[in-house]
PDB file of C-alpha atoms in Angstrom:
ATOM      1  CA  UNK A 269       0.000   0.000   0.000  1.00  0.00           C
ATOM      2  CA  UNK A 270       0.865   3.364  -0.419  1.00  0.00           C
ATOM      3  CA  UNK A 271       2.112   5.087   2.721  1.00  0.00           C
ATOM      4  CA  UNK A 272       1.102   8.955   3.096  1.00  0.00           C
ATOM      5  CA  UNK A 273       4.490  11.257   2.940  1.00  0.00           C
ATOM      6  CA  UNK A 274       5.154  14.643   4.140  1.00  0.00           C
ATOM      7  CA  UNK A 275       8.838  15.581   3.962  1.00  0.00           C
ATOM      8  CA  UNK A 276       8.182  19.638   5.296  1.00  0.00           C
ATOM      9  CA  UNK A 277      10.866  19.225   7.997  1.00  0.00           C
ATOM     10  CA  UNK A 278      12.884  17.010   6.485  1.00  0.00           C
ATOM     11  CA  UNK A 279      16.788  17.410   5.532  1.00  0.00           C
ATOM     12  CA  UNK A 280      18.781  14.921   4.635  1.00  0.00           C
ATOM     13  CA  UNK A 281      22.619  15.113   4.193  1.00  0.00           C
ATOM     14  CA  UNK A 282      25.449  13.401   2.258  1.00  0.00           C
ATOM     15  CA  UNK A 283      29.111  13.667   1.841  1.00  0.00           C
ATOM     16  CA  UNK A 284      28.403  16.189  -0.767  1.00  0.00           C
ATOM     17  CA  UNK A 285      24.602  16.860  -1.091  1.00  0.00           C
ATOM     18  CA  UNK A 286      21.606  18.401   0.948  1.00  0.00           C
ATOM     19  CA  UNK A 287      18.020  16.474   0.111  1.00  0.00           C
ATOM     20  CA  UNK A 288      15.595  19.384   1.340  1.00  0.00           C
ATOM     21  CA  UNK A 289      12.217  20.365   0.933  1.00  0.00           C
ATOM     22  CA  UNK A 290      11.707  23.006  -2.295  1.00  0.00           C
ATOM     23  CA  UNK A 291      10.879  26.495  -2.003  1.00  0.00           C
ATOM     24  CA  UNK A 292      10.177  29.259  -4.177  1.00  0.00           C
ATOM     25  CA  UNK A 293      13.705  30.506  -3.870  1.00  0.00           C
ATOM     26  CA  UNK A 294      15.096  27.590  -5.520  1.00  0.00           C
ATOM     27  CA  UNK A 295      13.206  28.793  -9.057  1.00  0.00           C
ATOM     28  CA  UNK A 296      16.316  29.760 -11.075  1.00  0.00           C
ATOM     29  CA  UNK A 297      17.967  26.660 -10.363  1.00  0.00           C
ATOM     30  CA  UNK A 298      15.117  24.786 -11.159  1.00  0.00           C
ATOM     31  CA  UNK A 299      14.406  26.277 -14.246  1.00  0.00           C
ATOM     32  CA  UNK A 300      18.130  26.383 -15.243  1.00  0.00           C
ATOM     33  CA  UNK A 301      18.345  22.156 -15.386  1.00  0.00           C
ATOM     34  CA  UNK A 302      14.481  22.054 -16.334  1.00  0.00           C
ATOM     35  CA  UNK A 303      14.979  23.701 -19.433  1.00  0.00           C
ATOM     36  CA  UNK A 304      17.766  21.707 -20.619  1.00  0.00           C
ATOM     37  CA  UNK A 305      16.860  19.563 -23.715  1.00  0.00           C
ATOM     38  CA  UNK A 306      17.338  15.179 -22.691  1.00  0.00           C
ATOM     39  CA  UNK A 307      17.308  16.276 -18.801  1.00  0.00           C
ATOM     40  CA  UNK A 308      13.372  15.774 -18.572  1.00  0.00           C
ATOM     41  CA  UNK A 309      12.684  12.847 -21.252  1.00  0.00           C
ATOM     42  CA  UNK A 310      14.696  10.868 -19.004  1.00  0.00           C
ATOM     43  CA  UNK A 311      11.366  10.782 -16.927  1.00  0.00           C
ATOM     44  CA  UNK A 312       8.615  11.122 -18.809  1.00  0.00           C
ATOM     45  CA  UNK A 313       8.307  15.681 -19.067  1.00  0.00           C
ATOM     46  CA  UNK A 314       9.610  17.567 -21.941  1.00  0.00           C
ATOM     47  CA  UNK A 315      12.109  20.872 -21.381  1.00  0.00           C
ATOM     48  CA  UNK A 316      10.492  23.240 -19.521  1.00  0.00           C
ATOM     49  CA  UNK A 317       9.372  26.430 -21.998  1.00  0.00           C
ATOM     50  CA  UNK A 318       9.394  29.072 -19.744  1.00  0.00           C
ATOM     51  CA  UNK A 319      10.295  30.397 -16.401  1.00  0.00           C
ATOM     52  CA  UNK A 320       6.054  30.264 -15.538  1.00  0.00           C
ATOM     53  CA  UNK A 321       6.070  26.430 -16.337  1.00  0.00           C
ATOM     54  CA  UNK A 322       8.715  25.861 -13.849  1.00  0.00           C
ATOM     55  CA  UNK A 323       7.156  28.316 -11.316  1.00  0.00           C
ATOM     56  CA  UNK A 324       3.879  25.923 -11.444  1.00  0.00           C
ATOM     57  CA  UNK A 325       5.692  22.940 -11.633  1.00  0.00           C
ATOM     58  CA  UNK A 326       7.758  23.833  -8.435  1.00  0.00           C
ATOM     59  CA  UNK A 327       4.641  25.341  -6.343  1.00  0.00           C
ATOM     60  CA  UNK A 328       3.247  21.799  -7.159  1.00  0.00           C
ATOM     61  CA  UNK A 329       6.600  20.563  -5.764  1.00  0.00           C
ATOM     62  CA  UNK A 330       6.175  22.360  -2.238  1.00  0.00           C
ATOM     63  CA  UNK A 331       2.181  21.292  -2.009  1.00  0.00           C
ATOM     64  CA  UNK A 332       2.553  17.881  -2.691  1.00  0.00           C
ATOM     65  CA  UNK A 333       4.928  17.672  -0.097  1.00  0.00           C
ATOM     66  CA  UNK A 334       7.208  15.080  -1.623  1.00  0.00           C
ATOM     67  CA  UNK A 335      10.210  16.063  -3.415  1.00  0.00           C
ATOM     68  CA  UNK A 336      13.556  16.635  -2.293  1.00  0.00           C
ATOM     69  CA  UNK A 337      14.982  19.394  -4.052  1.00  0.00           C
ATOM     70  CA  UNK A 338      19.166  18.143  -4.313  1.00  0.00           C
ATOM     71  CA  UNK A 339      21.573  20.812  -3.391  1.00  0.00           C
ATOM     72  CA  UNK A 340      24.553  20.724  -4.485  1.00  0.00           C
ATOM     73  CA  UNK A 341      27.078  23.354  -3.086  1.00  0.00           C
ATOM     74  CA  UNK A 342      24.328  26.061  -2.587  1.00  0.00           C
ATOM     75  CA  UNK A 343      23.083  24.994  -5.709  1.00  0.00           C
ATOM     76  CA  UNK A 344      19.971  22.766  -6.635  1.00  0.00           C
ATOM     77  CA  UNK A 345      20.549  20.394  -9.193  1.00  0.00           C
ATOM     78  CA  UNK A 346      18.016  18.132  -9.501  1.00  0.00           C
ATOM     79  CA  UNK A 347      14.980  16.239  -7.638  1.00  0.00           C
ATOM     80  CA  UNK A 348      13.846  13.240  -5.671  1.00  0.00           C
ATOM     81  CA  UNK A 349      10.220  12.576  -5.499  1.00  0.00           C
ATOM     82  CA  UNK A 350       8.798   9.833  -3.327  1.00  0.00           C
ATOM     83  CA  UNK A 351       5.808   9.192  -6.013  1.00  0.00           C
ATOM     84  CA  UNK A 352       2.992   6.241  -5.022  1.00  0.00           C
ATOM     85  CA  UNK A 353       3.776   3.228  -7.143  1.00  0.00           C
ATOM     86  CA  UNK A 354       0.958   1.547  -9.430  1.00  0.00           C
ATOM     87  CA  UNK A 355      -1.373  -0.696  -6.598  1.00  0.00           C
ATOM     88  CA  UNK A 356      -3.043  -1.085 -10.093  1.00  0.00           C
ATOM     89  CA  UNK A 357      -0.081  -3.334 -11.515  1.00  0.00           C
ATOM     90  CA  UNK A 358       0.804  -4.811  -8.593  1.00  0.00           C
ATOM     91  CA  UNK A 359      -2.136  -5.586  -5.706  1.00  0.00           C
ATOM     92  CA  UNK A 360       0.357  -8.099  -4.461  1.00  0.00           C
ATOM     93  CA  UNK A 361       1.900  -5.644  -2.154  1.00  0.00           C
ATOM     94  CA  UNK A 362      -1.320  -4.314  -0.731  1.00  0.00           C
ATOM     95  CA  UNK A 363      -0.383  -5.463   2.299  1.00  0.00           C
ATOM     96  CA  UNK A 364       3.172  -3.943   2.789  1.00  0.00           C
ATOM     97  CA  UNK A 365       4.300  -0.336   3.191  1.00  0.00           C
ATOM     98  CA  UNK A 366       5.646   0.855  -0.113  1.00  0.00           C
ATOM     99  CA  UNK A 367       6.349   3.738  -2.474  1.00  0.00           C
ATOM    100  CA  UNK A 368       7.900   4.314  -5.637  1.00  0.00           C
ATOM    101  CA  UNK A 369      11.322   6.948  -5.871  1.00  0.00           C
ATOM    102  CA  UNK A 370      12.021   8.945  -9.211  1.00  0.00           C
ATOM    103  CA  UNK A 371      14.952  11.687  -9.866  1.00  0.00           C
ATOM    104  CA  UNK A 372      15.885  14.122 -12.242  1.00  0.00           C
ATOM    105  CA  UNK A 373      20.194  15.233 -12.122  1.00  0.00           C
ATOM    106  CA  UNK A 374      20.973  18.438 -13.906  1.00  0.00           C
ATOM    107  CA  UNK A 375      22.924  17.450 -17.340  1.00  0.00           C
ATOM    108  CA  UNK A 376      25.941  19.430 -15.961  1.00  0.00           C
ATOM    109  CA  UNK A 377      25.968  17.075 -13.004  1.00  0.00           C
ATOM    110  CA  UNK A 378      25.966  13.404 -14.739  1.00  0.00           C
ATOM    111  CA  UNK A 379      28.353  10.841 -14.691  1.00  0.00           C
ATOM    112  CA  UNK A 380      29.288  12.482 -10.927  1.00  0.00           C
ATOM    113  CA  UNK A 381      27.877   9.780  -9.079  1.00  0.00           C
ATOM    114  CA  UNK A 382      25.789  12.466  -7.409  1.00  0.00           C
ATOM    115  CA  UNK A 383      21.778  10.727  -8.071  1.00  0.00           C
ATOM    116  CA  UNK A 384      23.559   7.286  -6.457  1.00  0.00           C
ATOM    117  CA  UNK A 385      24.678   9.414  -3.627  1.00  0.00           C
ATOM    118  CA  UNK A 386      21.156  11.092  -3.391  1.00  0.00           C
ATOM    119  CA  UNK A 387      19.155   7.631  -3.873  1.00  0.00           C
ATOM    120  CA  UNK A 388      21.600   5.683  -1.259  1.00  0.00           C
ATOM    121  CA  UNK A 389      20.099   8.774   1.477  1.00  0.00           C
ATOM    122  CA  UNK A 390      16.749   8.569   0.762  1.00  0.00           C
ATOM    123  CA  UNK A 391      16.521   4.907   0.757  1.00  0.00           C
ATOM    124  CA  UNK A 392      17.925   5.178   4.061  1.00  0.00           C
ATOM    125  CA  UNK A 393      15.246   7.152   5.172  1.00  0.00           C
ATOM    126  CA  UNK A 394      12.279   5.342   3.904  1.00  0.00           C
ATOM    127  CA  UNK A 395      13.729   2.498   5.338  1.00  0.00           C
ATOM    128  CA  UNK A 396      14.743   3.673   8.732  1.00  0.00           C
ATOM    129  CA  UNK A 397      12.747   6.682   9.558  1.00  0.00           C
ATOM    130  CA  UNK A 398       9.371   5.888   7.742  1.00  0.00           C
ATOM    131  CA  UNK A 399       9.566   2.016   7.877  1.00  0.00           C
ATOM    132  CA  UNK A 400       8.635   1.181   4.323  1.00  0.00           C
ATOM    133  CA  UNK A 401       8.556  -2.534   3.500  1.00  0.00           C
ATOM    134  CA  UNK A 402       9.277  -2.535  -0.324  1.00  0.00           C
ATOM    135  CA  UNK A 403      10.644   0.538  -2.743  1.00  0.00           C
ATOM    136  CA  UNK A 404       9.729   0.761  -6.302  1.00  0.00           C
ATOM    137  CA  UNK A 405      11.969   2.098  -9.060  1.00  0.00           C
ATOM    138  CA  UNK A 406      11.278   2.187 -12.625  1.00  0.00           C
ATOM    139  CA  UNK A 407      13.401   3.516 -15.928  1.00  0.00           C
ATOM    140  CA  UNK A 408      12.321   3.513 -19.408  1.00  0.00           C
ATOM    141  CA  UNK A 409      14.325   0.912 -21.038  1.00  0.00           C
ATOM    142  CA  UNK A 410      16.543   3.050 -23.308  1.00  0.00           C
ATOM    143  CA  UNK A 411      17.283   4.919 -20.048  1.00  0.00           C
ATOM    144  CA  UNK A 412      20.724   2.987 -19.268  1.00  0.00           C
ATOM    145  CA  UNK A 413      21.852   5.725 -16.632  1.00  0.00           C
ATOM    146  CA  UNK A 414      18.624   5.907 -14.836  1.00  0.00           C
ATOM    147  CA  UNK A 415      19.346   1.804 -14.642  1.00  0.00           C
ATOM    148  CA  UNK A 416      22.665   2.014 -13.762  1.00  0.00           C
ATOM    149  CA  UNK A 417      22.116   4.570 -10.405  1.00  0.00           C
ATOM    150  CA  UNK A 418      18.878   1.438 -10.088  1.00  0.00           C
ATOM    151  CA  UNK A 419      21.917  -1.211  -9.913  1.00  0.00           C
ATOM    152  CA  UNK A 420      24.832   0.749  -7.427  1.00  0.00           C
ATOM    153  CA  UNK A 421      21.489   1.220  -5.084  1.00  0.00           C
ATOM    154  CA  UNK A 422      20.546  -2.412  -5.083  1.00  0.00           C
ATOM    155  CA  UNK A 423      17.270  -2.379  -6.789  1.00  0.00           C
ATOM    156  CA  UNK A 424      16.342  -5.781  -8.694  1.00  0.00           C
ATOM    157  CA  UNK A 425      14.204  -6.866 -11.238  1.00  0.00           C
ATOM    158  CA  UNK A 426      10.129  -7.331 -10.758  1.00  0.00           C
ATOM    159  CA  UNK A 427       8.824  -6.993 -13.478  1.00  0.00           C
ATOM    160  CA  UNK A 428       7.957  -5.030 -17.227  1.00  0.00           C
ATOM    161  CA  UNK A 429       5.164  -2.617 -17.536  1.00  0.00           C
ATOM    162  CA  UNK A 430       4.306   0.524 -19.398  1.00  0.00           C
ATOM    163  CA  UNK A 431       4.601   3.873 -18.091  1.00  0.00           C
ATOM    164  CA  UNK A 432       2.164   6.672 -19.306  1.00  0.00           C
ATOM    165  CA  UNK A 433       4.286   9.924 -19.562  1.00  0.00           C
ATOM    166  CA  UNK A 434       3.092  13.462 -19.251  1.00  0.00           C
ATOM    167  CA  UNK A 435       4.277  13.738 -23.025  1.00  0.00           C
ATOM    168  CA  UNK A 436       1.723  11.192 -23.736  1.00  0.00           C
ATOM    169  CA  UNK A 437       3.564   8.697 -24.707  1.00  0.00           C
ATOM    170  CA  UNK A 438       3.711   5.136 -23.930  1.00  0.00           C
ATOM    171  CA  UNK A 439       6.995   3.867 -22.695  1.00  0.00           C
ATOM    172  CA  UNK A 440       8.185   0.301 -21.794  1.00  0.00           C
ATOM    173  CA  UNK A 441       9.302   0.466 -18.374  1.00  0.00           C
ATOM    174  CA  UNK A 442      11.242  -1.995 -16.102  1.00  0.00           C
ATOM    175  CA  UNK A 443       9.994  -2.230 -12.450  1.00  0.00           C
ATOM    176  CA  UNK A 444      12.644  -2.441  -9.829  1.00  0.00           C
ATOM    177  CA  UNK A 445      12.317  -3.174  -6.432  1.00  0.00           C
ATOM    178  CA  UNK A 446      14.193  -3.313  -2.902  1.00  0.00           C
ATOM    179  CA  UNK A 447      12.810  -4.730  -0.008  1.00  0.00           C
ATOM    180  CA  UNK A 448      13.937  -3.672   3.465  1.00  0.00           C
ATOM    181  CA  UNK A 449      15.211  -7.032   4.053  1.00  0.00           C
ATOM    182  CA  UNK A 450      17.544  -6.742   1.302  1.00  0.00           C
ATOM    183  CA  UNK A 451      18.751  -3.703   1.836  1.00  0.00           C
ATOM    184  CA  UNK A 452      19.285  -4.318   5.470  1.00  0.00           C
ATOM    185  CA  UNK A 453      21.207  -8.086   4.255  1.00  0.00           C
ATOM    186  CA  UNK A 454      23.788  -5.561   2.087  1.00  0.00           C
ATOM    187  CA  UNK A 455      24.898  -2.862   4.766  1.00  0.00           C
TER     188      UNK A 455
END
């Protein structure tokens, strides 16, 4: 089942990065990485148009309550939203606490191993602090980064679906997984 999340007072630190709530202040940045053609099909959004798309998109951000904005040196580079995976797809896991993770690393960034750093955290604290049972993971398949940061964090293979994208496509998509057990088994 989907567990509610609220990260408002959350922080989370790494070696090099700060997971944090968004705010409003953090608009430039946003828009600076969101704009950047090949940073958003990675999951599903094209490049932001405007500076007003981004503002929307980031006021969402701070509602919803469930994004990390990832700071980098005073600077945020990307995101890490704890979405609600597909009960849908997979009723099997009605019965455990659960949620799905998705990210978005500014182009400038990649290659850094700055989302495996990011991931690592906030695995960390779903498993610890909120208790989940099982965390989802998916990546379109031509998205061999966004399966690669999947693989350093210890995610495994459950399944194939498809993944309707706010483009409107249809994408094949490969469901990962990590259960607490597992993760617990590896530290």
């Amino acid at each position: 089942m989907n567990v509610p999340v609220d990260i408002t007072n959350t922080v989370l630190r790494t070696e090099r990065l700060i997971l944090r709530p968004f705010t409003m202040k953090d608009l430039d940045d946003f828009y600076e990485y969101a704009k950047v053609d090949g940073v958003g099909q990675m999951a599903g959004w094209q490049p932001h148009q405007n500076k007003e798309e981004s503002e929307v998109i980031l006021y969402m951000f701070i509602e919803e309550k469930k994004t990390f904005a990832i700071e980098y040196e005073g600077k945020v580079i990307g995101s890490l939203g704890i979405e609600k995976y597909n009960e849908e797809h997979f009723p099997e896991f009605k019965d455990l606490k659960a949620r799905e993770i998705g990210y978005v690393l500014s182009k400038d960034y990649w290659g850094r191993g700055m989302m495996p750093e990011a991931v690592s955290e906030v695995i960390r604290y779903l498993f610890e602090e909120m208790k989940l049972d099982v965390i989802f993971c998916g990546h379109f398949l031509w998205n061999r980064q966004s399966e690669r940061v999947m693989e350093k964090c210890g995610f495994v293979h459950y399944a194939y679906d498809q993944f309707r994208t706010r483009m409107g496509t249809l994408e094949d998509n490969e469901v990962r997984i990590l259960k607490r057990e597992d993760w617990l088994k590896s530290r």
